[in-house]
Coordinates of C-alpha atoms and ligand atoms in Angstrom, one line a residue:
Chain A
M1 CA -15.4 -7.6 8.4
S2 CA -14.8 -7.4 4.4
A3 CA -18.2 -7.0 3.9
S4 CA -20.1 -3.9 3.4
T5 CA -22.3 -3.1 6.6
S6 CA -24.6 -0.6 6.7
N7 CA -26.8 1.4 9.9
R8 CA -28.7 3.8 10.2
T9 CA -28.2 7.7 11.1
P10 CA -30.8 10.1 12.1
G11 CA -32.4 11.1 8.9
D12 CA -32.5 9.3 5.6
R13 CA -28.6 9.2 6.1
R14 CA -27.0 6.4 5.9
V15 CA -22.9 5.2 6.3
I16 CA -21.6 2.3 4.4
Q17 CA -18.3 1.3 6.1
I18 CA -15.7 0.1 3.5
G19 CA -13.0 -2.2 4.6
P20 CA -10.4 -2.4 6.3
F21 CA -10.1 -5.9 4.3
H22 CA -12.4 -5.6 1.2
P23 CA -12.2 -8.1 -1.8
L24 CA -11.4 -4.3 -4.2
L25 CA -8.8 -3.1 -2.1
E26 CA -5.3 -4.3 -1.9
E27 CA -4.4 -2.4 1.0
P28 CA -6.3 -2.7 4.3
V29 CA -8.2 1.2 4.0
G30 CA -11.3 1.9 6.1
F31 CA -13.7 4.3 3.9
E32 CA -17.0 5.5 5.3
L33 CA -19.0 6.9 2.4
T34 CA -22.1 9.0 4.0
V35 CA -25.4 8.4 1.4
E36 CA -28.3 9.9 0.9
G37 CA -30.1 7.1 -1.0
E38 CA -27.5 6.9 -4.1
K39 CA -26.0 9.9 -3.8
V40 CA -22.6 9.9 -1.4
V41 CA -22.9 13.4 0.6
H42 CA -19.6 12.5 2.6
V43 CA -16.2 10.6 2.4
D44 CA -14.6 10.2 5.5
A45 CA -10.9 8.0 5.3
C46 CA -9.6 6.0 8.1
M47 CA -5.5 6.1 7.9
E48 CA -4.2 4.3 10.5
Y49 CA -4.1 0.7 9.2
I50 CA -0.5 0.4 7.6
H51 CA 0.9 3.0 9.4
K52 CA 4.5 1.7 10.0
G53 CA 6.6 4.7 11.5
I54 CA 9.1 4.3 8.5
E55 CA 10.1 7.8 9.0
R56 CA 11.3 7.1 13.0
L57 CA 12.9 4.2 11.7
A58 CA 14.9 5.9 9.3
Q59 CA 16.6 8.0 12.2
E60 CA 18.2 4.8 13.6
R61 CA 19.4 3.5 10.0
T62 CA 23.4 4.9 7.9
Y63 CA 22.6 6.5 5.3
D64 CA 23.6 3.6 2.7
M65 CA 20.7 1.7 4.6
V66 CA 17.9 4.3 4.2
P67 CA 17.1 4.0 0.5
I68 CA 16.7 0.2 1.3
L69 CA 14.3 0.8 4.1
L70 CA 12.5 3.5 1.8
E71 CA 11.9 1.1 -1.1
K72 CA 9.7 -0.4 1.3
I73 CA 7.1 2.7 2.3
C74 CA 5.3 1.6 -1.4
G75 CA 6.1 -1.2 -3.2
I76 CA 5.2 0.1 -6.3
C77 CA 7.0 3.7 -5.8
S78 CA 10.1 1.5 -4.5
V79 CA 12.6 3.9 -6.8
T80 CA 10.2 6.6 -6.2
H81 CA 11.7 7.1 -2.6
S82 CA 14.8 5.7 -2.4
V83 CA 15.5 8.1 -5.3
C84 CA 14.0 10.9 -3.7
F85 CA 15.7 10.5 -0.5
C86 CA 19.2 10.4 -2.5
N87 CA 18.1 14.1 -4.2
A88 CA 17.6 15.2 -0.5
A89 CA 20.7 14.3 0.3
E90 CA 22.3 15.4 -2.5
D91 CA 20.7 18.9 -2.4
L92 CA 22.5 19.1 1.5
L93 CA 25.3 17.8 0.1
Q94 CA 25.4 20.4 -2.7
V95 CA 26.9 17.7 -5.7
E96 CA 26.2 16.7 -9.0
I97 CA 26.1 12.8 -9.5
P98 CA 27.8 11.2 -12.2
P99 CA 26.2 10.8 -15.7
R100 CA 26.1 7.3 -15.6
A101 CA 24.5 6.8 -12.8
S102 CA 21.4 9.9 -13.3
Y103 CA 21.0 7.8 -16.5
I104 CA 20.7 4.4 -14.5
R105 CA 18.3 6.3 -12.2
T106 CA 15.9 7.8 -14.5
I107 CA 16.0 3.9 -16.7
I108 CA 14.8 2.2 -13.6
G109 CA 12.4 5.1 -12.7
E110 CA 10.6 5.3 -15.8
L111 CA 10.6 1.3 -15.7
E112 CA 8.7 1.8 -12.3
R113 CA 6.0 4.1 -14.3
L114 CA 5.7 2.1 -16.8
H115 CA 4.5 -0.7 -14.2
S116 CA 2.6 1.6 -12.2
H117 CA 0.6 2.9 -14.7
L118 CA -0.5 0.1 -16.3
L119 CA -1.1 -1.5 -13.3
W120 CA -3.5 1.5 -12.5
V121 CA -4.8 0.7 -15.8
G122 CA -6.0 -2.6 -15.1
L123 CA -7.2 -2.0 -11.5
A124 CA -9.6 0.7 -13.0
G125 CA -10.9 -1.7 -15.5
H126 CA -11.1 -3.9 -12.4
F127 CA -13.1 -1.5 -10.2
I128 CA -15.5 -0.9 -12.8
G129 CA -16.2 -5.0 -13.6
Y130 CA -14.4 -4.9 -17.1
N131 CA -12.0 -7.8 -16.2
T132 CA -11.1 -7.5 -19.9
V133 CA -8.8 -4.4 -19.7
F134 CA -7.6 -6.2 -16.4
M135 CA -6.1 -8.7 -17.4
W136 CA -4.9 -7.5 -20.5
A137 CA -3.1 -4.3 -18.9
W138 CA -1.8 -6.8 -16.2
K139 CA -0.6 -9.0 -18.9
Y140 CA 1.5 -5.9 -20.5
R141 CA 3.1 -5.4 -16.9
E142 CA 4.8 -8.8 -16.9
P143 CA 7.6 -7.8 -19.7
V144 CA 8.1 -4.6 -17.8
C145 CA 9.3 -6.4 -14.6
D146 CA 11.0 -8.9 -16.8
V147 CA 12.9 -6.0 -18.0
F148 CA 13.6 -4.6 -14.6
E149 CA 14.3 -8.0 -13.8
M150 CA 17.4 -7.9 -16.3
L151 CA 18.7 -4.8 -15.2
T152 CA 18.6 -5.1 -11.7
G153 CA 18.2 -8.5 -10.4
H154 CA 14.4 -7.9 -8.6
R155 CA 11.0 -7.0 -10.3
Q156 CA 10.6 -4.0 -8.3
N157 CA 12.9 -3.6 -5.4
S158 CA 16.3 -2.5 -7.3
S159 CA 18.2 -1.1 -4.2
L160 CA 20.1 0.3 -6.9
P161 CA 20.4 4.3 -5.5
I162 CA 22.4 5.6 -2.9
V163 CA 23.6 9.3 -1.8
G164 CA 25.7 10.0 -4.7
G165 CA 24.7 7.5 -7.2
V166 CA 23.7 4.0 -7.7
R167 CA 24.9 1.0 -6.3
R168 CA 25.6 -1.6 -8.8
D169 CA 25.8 -1.1 -12.6
I170 CA 23.0 -2.4 -15.2
P171 CA 24.1 -4.9 -17.5
E172 CA 24.8 -3.8 -21.0
S173 CA 24.5 -7.1 -22.3
Y174 CA 20.6 -6.8 -21.7
F175 CA 20.4 -4.0 -23.1
P176 CA 19.4 -5.1 -27.1
E177 CA 16.4 -7.6 -25.1
A178 CA 15.4 -4.3 -23.1
R179 CA 15.1 -2.9 -26.3
R180 CA 12.9 -5.5 -28.1
A181 CA 10.5 -5.4 -25.0
M182 CA 10.1 -1.6 -25.0
D183 CA 9.2 -1.9 -29.2
R184 CA 7.0 -5.2 -28.5
L185 CA 5.7 -3.0 -25.4
D186 CA 5.4 0.1 -27.5
E187 CA 2.8 -1.6 -29.9
Q188 CA 0.8 -3.4 -27.2
V189 CA 0.3 -0.7 -25.9
E190 CA -1.1 1.3 -28.4
M191 CA -4.1 -1.0 -28.9
L192 CA -4.6 -0.9 -25.5
T193 CA -4.6 3.3 -25.7
A194 CA -7.0 2.7 -29.3
A195 CA -9.4 -0.1 -27.9
V196 CA -9.7 2.1 -24.3
L197 CA -10.3 5.4 -26.0
D198 CA -12.8 4.0 -28.8
D199 CA -14.4 2.3 -26.6
P200 CA -18.3 3.5 -26.2
V201 CA -19.1 1.5 -22.4
L202 CA -15.9 3.2 -20.9
A203 CA -16.7 6.5 -22.4
A204 CA -20.2 6.2 -21.5
R205 CA -19.2 4.7 -17.9
L206 CA -15.9 6.9 -17.1
K207 CA -16.6 11.0 -19.3
G208 CA -17.9 13.1 -16.8
I209 CA -17.6 11.5 -13.4
G210 CA -15.5 12.9 -10.6
V211 CA -14.3 16.1 -12.3
L212 CA -12.0 17.9 -10.6
T213 CA -11.7 21.3 -12.0
P214 CA -8.1 23.3 -12.5
Q215 CA -9.3 25.9 -9.7
E216 CA -10.2 22.6 -7.4
V217 CA -6.4 21.2 -8.4
V218 CA -5.2 23.8 -7.3
D219 CA -7.2 24.4 -4.1
W220 CA -6.5 20.7 -2.9
G221 CA -2.9 20.9 -3.7
V222 CA -3.1 17.5 -6.1
V223 CA -0.2 16.7 -7.9
G224 CA 0.9 14.4 -10.9
P225 CA -1.3 12.8 -13.5
T226 CA -4.6 13.7 -11.4
A227 CA -3.7 17.3 -12.0
R228 CA -2.4 17.0 -15.3
A229 CA -6.0 15.7 -16.2
S230 CA -7.6 18.8 -15.2
G231 CA -5.1 20.9 -17.3
V232 CA -2.6 21.9 -14.4
D233 CA 0.5 21.7 -16.1
T234 CA 3.3 20.0 -13.6
D235 CA 5.6 17.8 -13.4
V236 CA 8.7 17.9 -11.5
R237 CA 10.9 16.1 -14.2
R238 CA 10.7 19.4 -16.0
D239 CA 9.8 22.5 -13.7
E240 CA 13.3 21.3 -11.6
P241 CA 15.0 18.7 -13.9
Y242 CA 16.7 15.3 -11.2
A243 CA 18.7 12.4 -13.0
A244 CA 19.0 12.8 -17.0
Y245 CA 15.9 14.2 -18.0
E246 CA 17.2 17.6 -19.0
E247 CA 18.8 15.8 -21.9
L248 CA 16.2 13.8 -23.2
D249 CA 13.6 14.6 -25.5
W250 CA 10.2 14.0 -23.9
K251 CA 6.4 16.4 -23.0
V252 CA 4.4 16.7 -20.8
I253 CA 0.6 14.8 -21.1
T254 CA -2.0 17.0 -20.1
T255 CA -6.0 17.3 -21.2
E256 CA -8.5 18.9 -20.3
N257 CA -11.8 17.5 -18.5
G258 CA -10.4 15.9 -15.6
D259 CA -12.8 13.3 -15.2
V260 CA -11.8 9.7 -14.6
F261 CA -11.7 9.0 -18.1
D262 CA -9.0 12.0 -18.9
K263 CA -6.8 10.6 -15.9
A264 CA -7.2 6.9 -17.7
V265 CA -6.0 9.3 -21.3
V266 CA -3.2 11.1 -19.6
R267 CA -1.7 7.8 -18.1
L268 CA -1.9 5.9 -21.0
L269 CA -0.1 8.7 -23.0
E270 CA 2.7 8.9 -20.4
I271 CA 3.2 5.0 -20.4
R272 CA 4.0 6.1 -24.9
E273 CA 6.5 8.6 -23.5
S274 CA 8.2 6.7 -20.7
I275 CA 8.8 3.8 -23.2
S276 CA 10.1 6.7 -25.4
I277 CA 12.8 7.6 -22.6
I278 CA 13.7 4.5 -21.9
R279 CA 14.6 3.7 -25.2
Q280 CA 16.5 7.4 -25.4
C281 CA 18.2 6.4 -22.0
L282 CA 19.4 3.2 -23.6
E283 CA 20.8 4.5 -26.9
K284 CA 22.5 7.6 -24.9
I285 CA 24.0 6.2 -21.7
P286 CA 27.5 7.0 -21.0
G287 CA 30.2 5.0 -19.2
G288 CA 32.5 6.4 -16.5
E289 CA 31.9 6.3 -12.4
L290 CA 28.5 5.0 -11.1
N291 CA 29.4 6.5 -7.6
L292 CA 30.9 9.1 -5.3
G293 CA 32.1 6.9 -3.1
Q294 CA 31.7 6.8 0.3
Q295 CA 29.9 10.9 1.4
H296 CA 30.2 12.3 4.5
I297 CA 27.0 14.0 5.3
P298 CA 27.5 17.5 7.5
R299 CA 25.1 19.1 9.4
G300 CA 22.2 21.2 7.3
E301 CA 19.0 20.2 6.0
G302 CA 18.5 19.3 2.3
I303 CA 14.9 18.4 0.1
G304 CA 14.1 16.4 -2.7
R305 CA 12.1 16.2 -5.5
Y306 CA 10.6 13.4 -7.7
E307 CA 8.0 12.8 -10.3
A308 CA 6.4 9.5 -8.7
P309 CA 4.2 7.6 -11.2
R310 CA 1.1 9.3 -9.0
G311 CA 2.6 13.3 -8.5
E312 CA 5.4 15.1 -6.5
D313 CA 7.2 13.3 -3.7
I314 CA 9.0 15.8 -1.2
H315 CA 11.3 14.1 1.1
Y316 CA 12.5 16.7 3.7
L317 CA 16.2 15.5 5.5
R318 CA 17.5 17.1 8.6
S319 CA 20.9 15.8 9.2
N320 CA 23.2 16.6 12.4
G321 CA 26.7 15.2 11.0
T322 CA 26.2 12.4 12.0
N323 CA 25.9 9.0 9.7
M324 CA 22.0 8.9 10.5
P325 CA 19.3 11.6 9.4
E326 CA 18.1 13.2 12.8
R327 CA 14.6 13.8 10.9
L328 CA 13.2 12.5 7.9
K329 CA 10.2 14.0 6.3
V330 CA 8.3 11.8 3.4
R331 CA 5.4 13.7 1.7
A332 CA 4.1 11.0 -0.5
P333 CA 1.5 12.1 -3.5
S334 CA -1.0 10.3 -2.5
F335 CA -1.5 12.9 0.4
T336 CA -2.8 15.4 -1.2
N337 CA -4.5 13.8 -3.8
V338 CA -7.1 11.7 -1.4
A339 CA -7.8 14.9 0.5
S340 CA -9.0 15.7 -2.7
F341 CA -11.8 13.0 -2.8
E342 CA -13.8 15.8 -0.6
V343 CA -14.6 17.5 -4.0
S344 CA -14.5 14.6 -6.4
C345 CA -16.6 12.3 -4.8
I346 CA -19.4 14.4 -3.6
G347 CA -22.8 14.1 -5.3
E348 CA -21.7 11.0 -7.2
S349 CA -23.9 7.8 -6.7
I350 CA -22.1 5.1 -5.0
A351 CA -21.2 2.8 -8.4
D352 CA -19.3 5.7 -9.3
V353 CA -17.2 6.1 -6.2
T354 CA -15.1 3.4 -6.4
I355 CA -13.7 4.4 -9.7
T356 CA -13.4 7.8 -8.3
L357 CA -11.7 7.2 -5.0
A358 CA -9.1 5.1 -7.5
A359 CA -9.0 7.7 -10.2
C360 CA -6.1 9.7 -8.4
D361 CA -4.1 6.0 -8.0
P362 CA -3.8 6.4 -4.2
C363 CA -1.6 4.5 -2.3
Y364 CA -2.4 4.3 1.5
S365 CA 1.0 3.1 2.0
C366 CA 2.7 5.9 1.3
T367 CA -0.2 7.9 2.9
E368 CA -1.1 6.2 6.5
R369 CA 0.4 8.5 9.0
T370 CA -1.5 8.1 12.8
A371 CA -1.5 5.5 14.9
V372 CA -4.2 5.7 17.2
V373 CA -2.8 4.3 20.2
R374 CA -5.1 4.6 23.4
G375 CA -8.5 5.6 22.4
V376 CA -12.2 5.4 24.5
D377 CA -14.0 2.3 23.7
G378 CA -12.0 2.4 20.2
R379 CA -12.6 6.3 19.6
P380 CA -9.8 8.8 18.6
T381 CA -8.8 10.7 21.0
H382 CA -7.7 13.9 19.6
T383 CA -9.7 15.8 17.9
F384 CA -8.2 18.6 15.2
Q385 CA -8.0 21.2 18.0
D386 CA -6.0 18.9 20.0
L387 CA -3.2 17.9 17.1
V388 CA -3.0 22.0 16.3
R389 CA -2.0 22.2 20.1
L390 CA 0.2 19.1 20.1
S391 CA 2.5 20.4 17.0
Q392 CA 2.8 23.8 18.4
D393 CA 4.2 22.4 21.7
K394 CA 6.4 20.5 19.6
T395 CA 7.7 23.3 17.5
R396 CA 8.1 25.1 20.9
A397 CA 10.2 22.5 22.3
L398 CA 12.6 22.1 19.1
A399 CA 12.9 26.3 18.4
R400 CA 14.0 26.2 22.8
E401 CA 16.1 23.1 21.8
M402 CA 18.0 25.2 19.1
G403 CA 18.0 28.4 21.0
R404 CA 15.4 30.0 19.4
E405 CA 12.3 31.9 20.5
P406 CA 9.2 30.9 19.4
G407 CA 7.4 32.6 16.6
L408 CA 4.7 34.8 17.6
N409 CA 2.1 33.0 15.2
L410 CA 2.4 30.1 17.4
L411 CA 0.1 31.6 20.0
Chain B
M1 CA -1.5 -31.3 10.1
A2 CA -4.2 -34.3 9.7
N3 CA -3.4 -34.1 13.7
A4 CA -4.4 -30.8 14.0
T5 CA -8.1 -30.8 12.6
P6 CA -8.9 -34.1 14.1
R7 CA -13.2 -33.2 13.4
V8 CA -12.3 -32.7 9.3
P9 CA -13.7 -35.4 7.4
S10 CA -11.6 -36.6 4.7
L11 CA -14.2 -35.7 2.0
F12 CA -13.4 -32.1 3.1
L13 CA -9.6 -32.4 3.3
K14 CA -10.2 -33.8 -0.5
A15 CA -12.3 -31.3 -1.8
L16 CA -10.3 -28.6 -0.3
K17 CA -7.5 -29.8 -1.8
K18 CA -8.8 -29.6 -5.4
S19 CA -9.5 -26.3 -5.2
P20 CA -9.0 -24.0 -2.0
W21 CA -10.5 -20.7 -2.2
V22 CA -7.8 -17.9 -0.8
F23 CA -8.6 -14.8 1.0
H24 CA -6.4 -12.3 1.0
V25 CA -5.3 -10.1 4.2
G26 CA -2.9 -7.2 4.1
T27 CA -1.4 -6.3 7.3
S28 CA 0.3 -3.1 6.7
G29 CA 3.3 -4.5 4.6
C30 CA 4.4 -2.0 1.7
N31 CA 1.6 -3.9 -0.6
N32 CA 4.3 -5.2 -3.1
C33 CA 3.4 -8.4 -1.8
D34 CA -0.1 -7.8 -2.4
I35 CA 0.7 -6.8 -6.1
E36 CA 2.1 -10.0 -6.6
I37 CA -0.3 -12.0 -4.9
A38 CA -2.8 -10.1 -7.3
D39 CA -0.6 -10.8 -10.1
C40 CA -0.9 -14.6 -9.9
L41 CA -4.6 -13.9 -11.2
T42 CA -3.0 -12.5 -14.1
P43 CA -2.8 -14.4 -17.4
R44 CA 1.1 -15.6 -17.1
Y45 CA 0.3 -17.3 -13.9
D46 CA -3.2 -17.7 -13.6
I47 CA -4.2 -19.5 -10.7
E48 CA -7.4 -20.1 -11.4
R49 CA -6.3 -23.1 -13.7
F50 CA -5.7 -24.7 -10.5
G51 CA -9.0 -24.1 -9.1
M52 CA -7.6 -21.8 -6.5
K53 CA -10.0 -17.9 -6.3
L54 CA -9.5 -15.3 -4.4
A55 CA -12.4 -15.3 -2.3
G56 CA -14.4 -11.9 -1.3
S57 CA -15.1 -12.7 2.0
P58 CA -13.2 -15.0 5.0
R59 CA -16.3 -17.2 5.5
H60 CA -15.9 -18.2 2.0
A61 CA -11.8 -19.2 1.7
D62 CA -9.7 -22.4 2.7
V63 CA -6.9 -20.4 2.8
M64 CA -5.8 -17.0 4.1
L65 CA -2.8 -15.2 2.2
I66 CA -1.2 -12.9 5.0
T67 CA 1.1 -9.8 3.7
G68 CA 2.8 -7.5 6.6
P69 CA 3.8 -7.5 9.9
V70 CA 0.6 -6.3 11.9
S71 CA 0.2 -2.7 12.9
R72 CA -1.4 -1.9 16.0
A73 CA -5.0 -1.2 14.1
C74 CA -4.8 -4.3 11.6
R75 CA -4.2 -6.5 15.4
E76 CA -7.9 -7.1 15.9
P77 CA -9.4 -7.1 12.5
L78 CA -6.9 -9.7 11.4
Q79 CA -8.0 -12.4 14.5
Q80 CA -11.2 -11.5 13.7
A81 CA -11.3 -12.5 9.9
W82 CA -9.3 -15.5 10.8
L83 CA -12.1 -16.6 13.2
E84 CA -14.4 -16.1 10.6
M85 CA -13.1 -18.6 8.9
P86 CA -14.4 -22.0 8.3
R87 CA -12.3 -25.2 9.3
P88 CA -9.8 -26.4 8.2
R89 CA -8.2 -23.2 7.9
A90 CA -4.2 -22.3 7.3
A91 CA -2.5 -19.6 6.4
V92 CA 0.1 -18.4 3.6
M93 CA 2.8 -15.8 5.2
V94 CA 3.7 -14.3 1.8
G95 CA 6.6 -12.4 2.3
A96 CA 9.8 -11.2 4.6
C97 CA 7.7 -9.3 6.5
A98 CA 4.7 -11.7 7.5
C99 CA 7.5 -14.5 8.0
S100 CA 9.6 -12.3 10.3
M101 CA 8.0 -8.2 10.1
G102 CA 11.4 -8.1 8.0
A103 CA 12.0 -4.2 7.8
Y104 CA 10.2 -3.3 10.3
K105 CA 11.3 -5.1 13.0
D106 CA 11.8 -2.1 15.1
A107 CA 9.1 0.1 13.9
Y108 CA 7.0 1.6 17.0
S109 CA 3.7 1.0 15.6
V110 CA 3.3 -3.2 14.6
T111 CA 2.8 -5.4 17.4
G112 CA 4.1 -8.8 16.1
P113 CA 4.4 -11.0 12.9
P114 CA 1.1 -12.5 12.5
D115 CA 1.6 -16.2 13.0
K116 CA 1.9 -15.3 16.7
V117 CA -0.9 -13.0 16.6
L118 CA -3.0 -15.6 15.3
L119 CA -1.6 -18.0 17.5
E120 CA -3.2 -16.1 20.6
V121 CA -6.7 -16.2 19.0
D122 CA -6.3 -19.8 17.8
P123 CA -3.7 -22.1 18.8
D124 CA -4.4 -24.7 16.4
A125 CA -3.4 -22.5 13.4
R126 CA -0.9 -23.5 10.8
F127 CA 1.4 -21.6 8.4
V128 CA 3.4 -22.3 5.4
Y129 CA 5.9 -19.3 5.0
V130 CA 7.3 -17.6 1.9
P131 CA 10.3 -15.4 2.2
G132 CA 11.2 -13.0 -0.2
C133 CA 11.1 -9.1 -0.4
P134 CA 8.2 -9.7 -2.6
P135 CA 8.6 -13.3 -3.4
K136 CA 8.5 -13.9 -7.2
P137 CA 4.3 -15.1 -8.0
E138 CA 5.7 -18.7 -9.2
T139 CA 7.5 -18.4 -5.4
I140 CA 3.7 -17.7 -4.0
I141 CA 2.0 -20.1 -5.9
M142 CA 4.8 -22.7 -4.9
G143 CA 3.9 -22.1 -1.0
I144 CA 0.3 -22.9 -1.7
V145 CA 0.8 -26.1 -3.5
K146 CA 3.3 -26.6 -0.5
L147 CA 0.2 -26.1 2.0
L148 CA -2.0 -28.4 0.0
G149 CA 0.6 -31.1 0.4
A150 CA 1.1 -30.7 3.8
L151 CA -2.7 -30.8 4.5
Ligands
SF4_501 S1 8.0 -8.1 2.2 FE1 8.8 -6.7 1.0 S2 7.4 -6.3 -0.6 FE2 6.6 -7.5 0.8 S3 5.2 -6.3 2.2 FE3 7.3 -6.9 3.1 S4 8.2 -4.7 2.8 FE4 6.8 -5.2 1.1

């Protein structure tokens, strides 16, 4: 199951199956690479192994419980999803959260970005067989988790965000230690960045592979550092500021080439930016209320946007006036980034594809959204047309329920 | 534990205790537990100094680390990977999800905690449970050490 197996298809094409349990992948995910000799001609991803149905579960939780559940969408983006949901609910409520709460959200959000980017740098090194970088980056990730634990009580899942603010305060007595940790980390990351940028082996291995042009980025809806590495200047933190980003001094990092090397550079430079954001927050954090108290969420809908470490995360929330969401829709950044494999991997050699797949830092926990329930001899039963028909039926049923005529474009 | 695997010569057990190779299976958790397992390999925790090593295939492994509740799609791959593991074999359930399905208990696409899923194909299977969401790397290491003590 774990080892790659090959079987012949007509012509000289072969299909290589990777996964679902593969030592290189942390999560169970299946890829099918179609290759001609060494060259990859087609990539197919199988998105069902980690589907858990969290959107459905969220409809059975009260608004106070949902952010905690959403932390479990993805282990790395736990702050992302809970804050994004709170953004959606606050958009629905049209309220501003207290300033101290927005600073706390910024601090935990940036700490998360720090440990996520360091984790990626390490994994990228691991994928190309450069384990020194893996060990190095993960060693520097530890102090970040320590600071997270000092401030929130847990290494990753803080359970802090709630609708209208944050649940608990972060203790100021730990701020000096957090500051010192950031200073140390800054030096270490500076060294790591210089080492990675100067390394001739890494340059030879990563430059010019897995290139996404700016046009492809726009066409495929790629977001986050993957898009910024191709020179597409997008960042929700600046474009539609939430939390405290408007009051802080920081810049959006972009590079030009769009290859795997540049994606690494963007992330390494973003680490430095995040450190600076956290330092500013620790300086400037105001006192005051932590949250707005219990909120009654009225009937309506809201949209939350959040710049996750991997790109733009969107939550859509519909409320029917009860204490549980009527519908929650999560569009995680990896969902659009994974689709771009279709352009970035084609024509690369097999050895380069693993790192190209990893380059957008795909998170399959966020992405997987199908579960094949019944199938004849293990094949999926739905074609694209079936899915279109099913979703049209659903839209019609919803329209009928809401007493509206279905639009003409449904036919 | 010794009763469960009576055919195993004691030399094997001794060798296993000295240097257990672990195979990591993520069965649809949130990947935080998986990251903490990978964290055990890195300089601060460095489980390789105890002779533990992440194996690339279940056929090379003595201990299976399982994270997450078992989704429909993961069910058969998990059972198959377990049966591929040579005896004596044991599993460590890492995290609340693997112990009891945690937050996903009522989800429509999960089919049961991994221990039940494995007992279906191997009634002799033995487990150690490490709770936490996710457990800290120290706790995971302690779980494996306890397992070795019980063998
Ligand atoms: S126990 Fe918690 S951290 Fe581990 S996989 Fe489950 S939800 Fe994620």
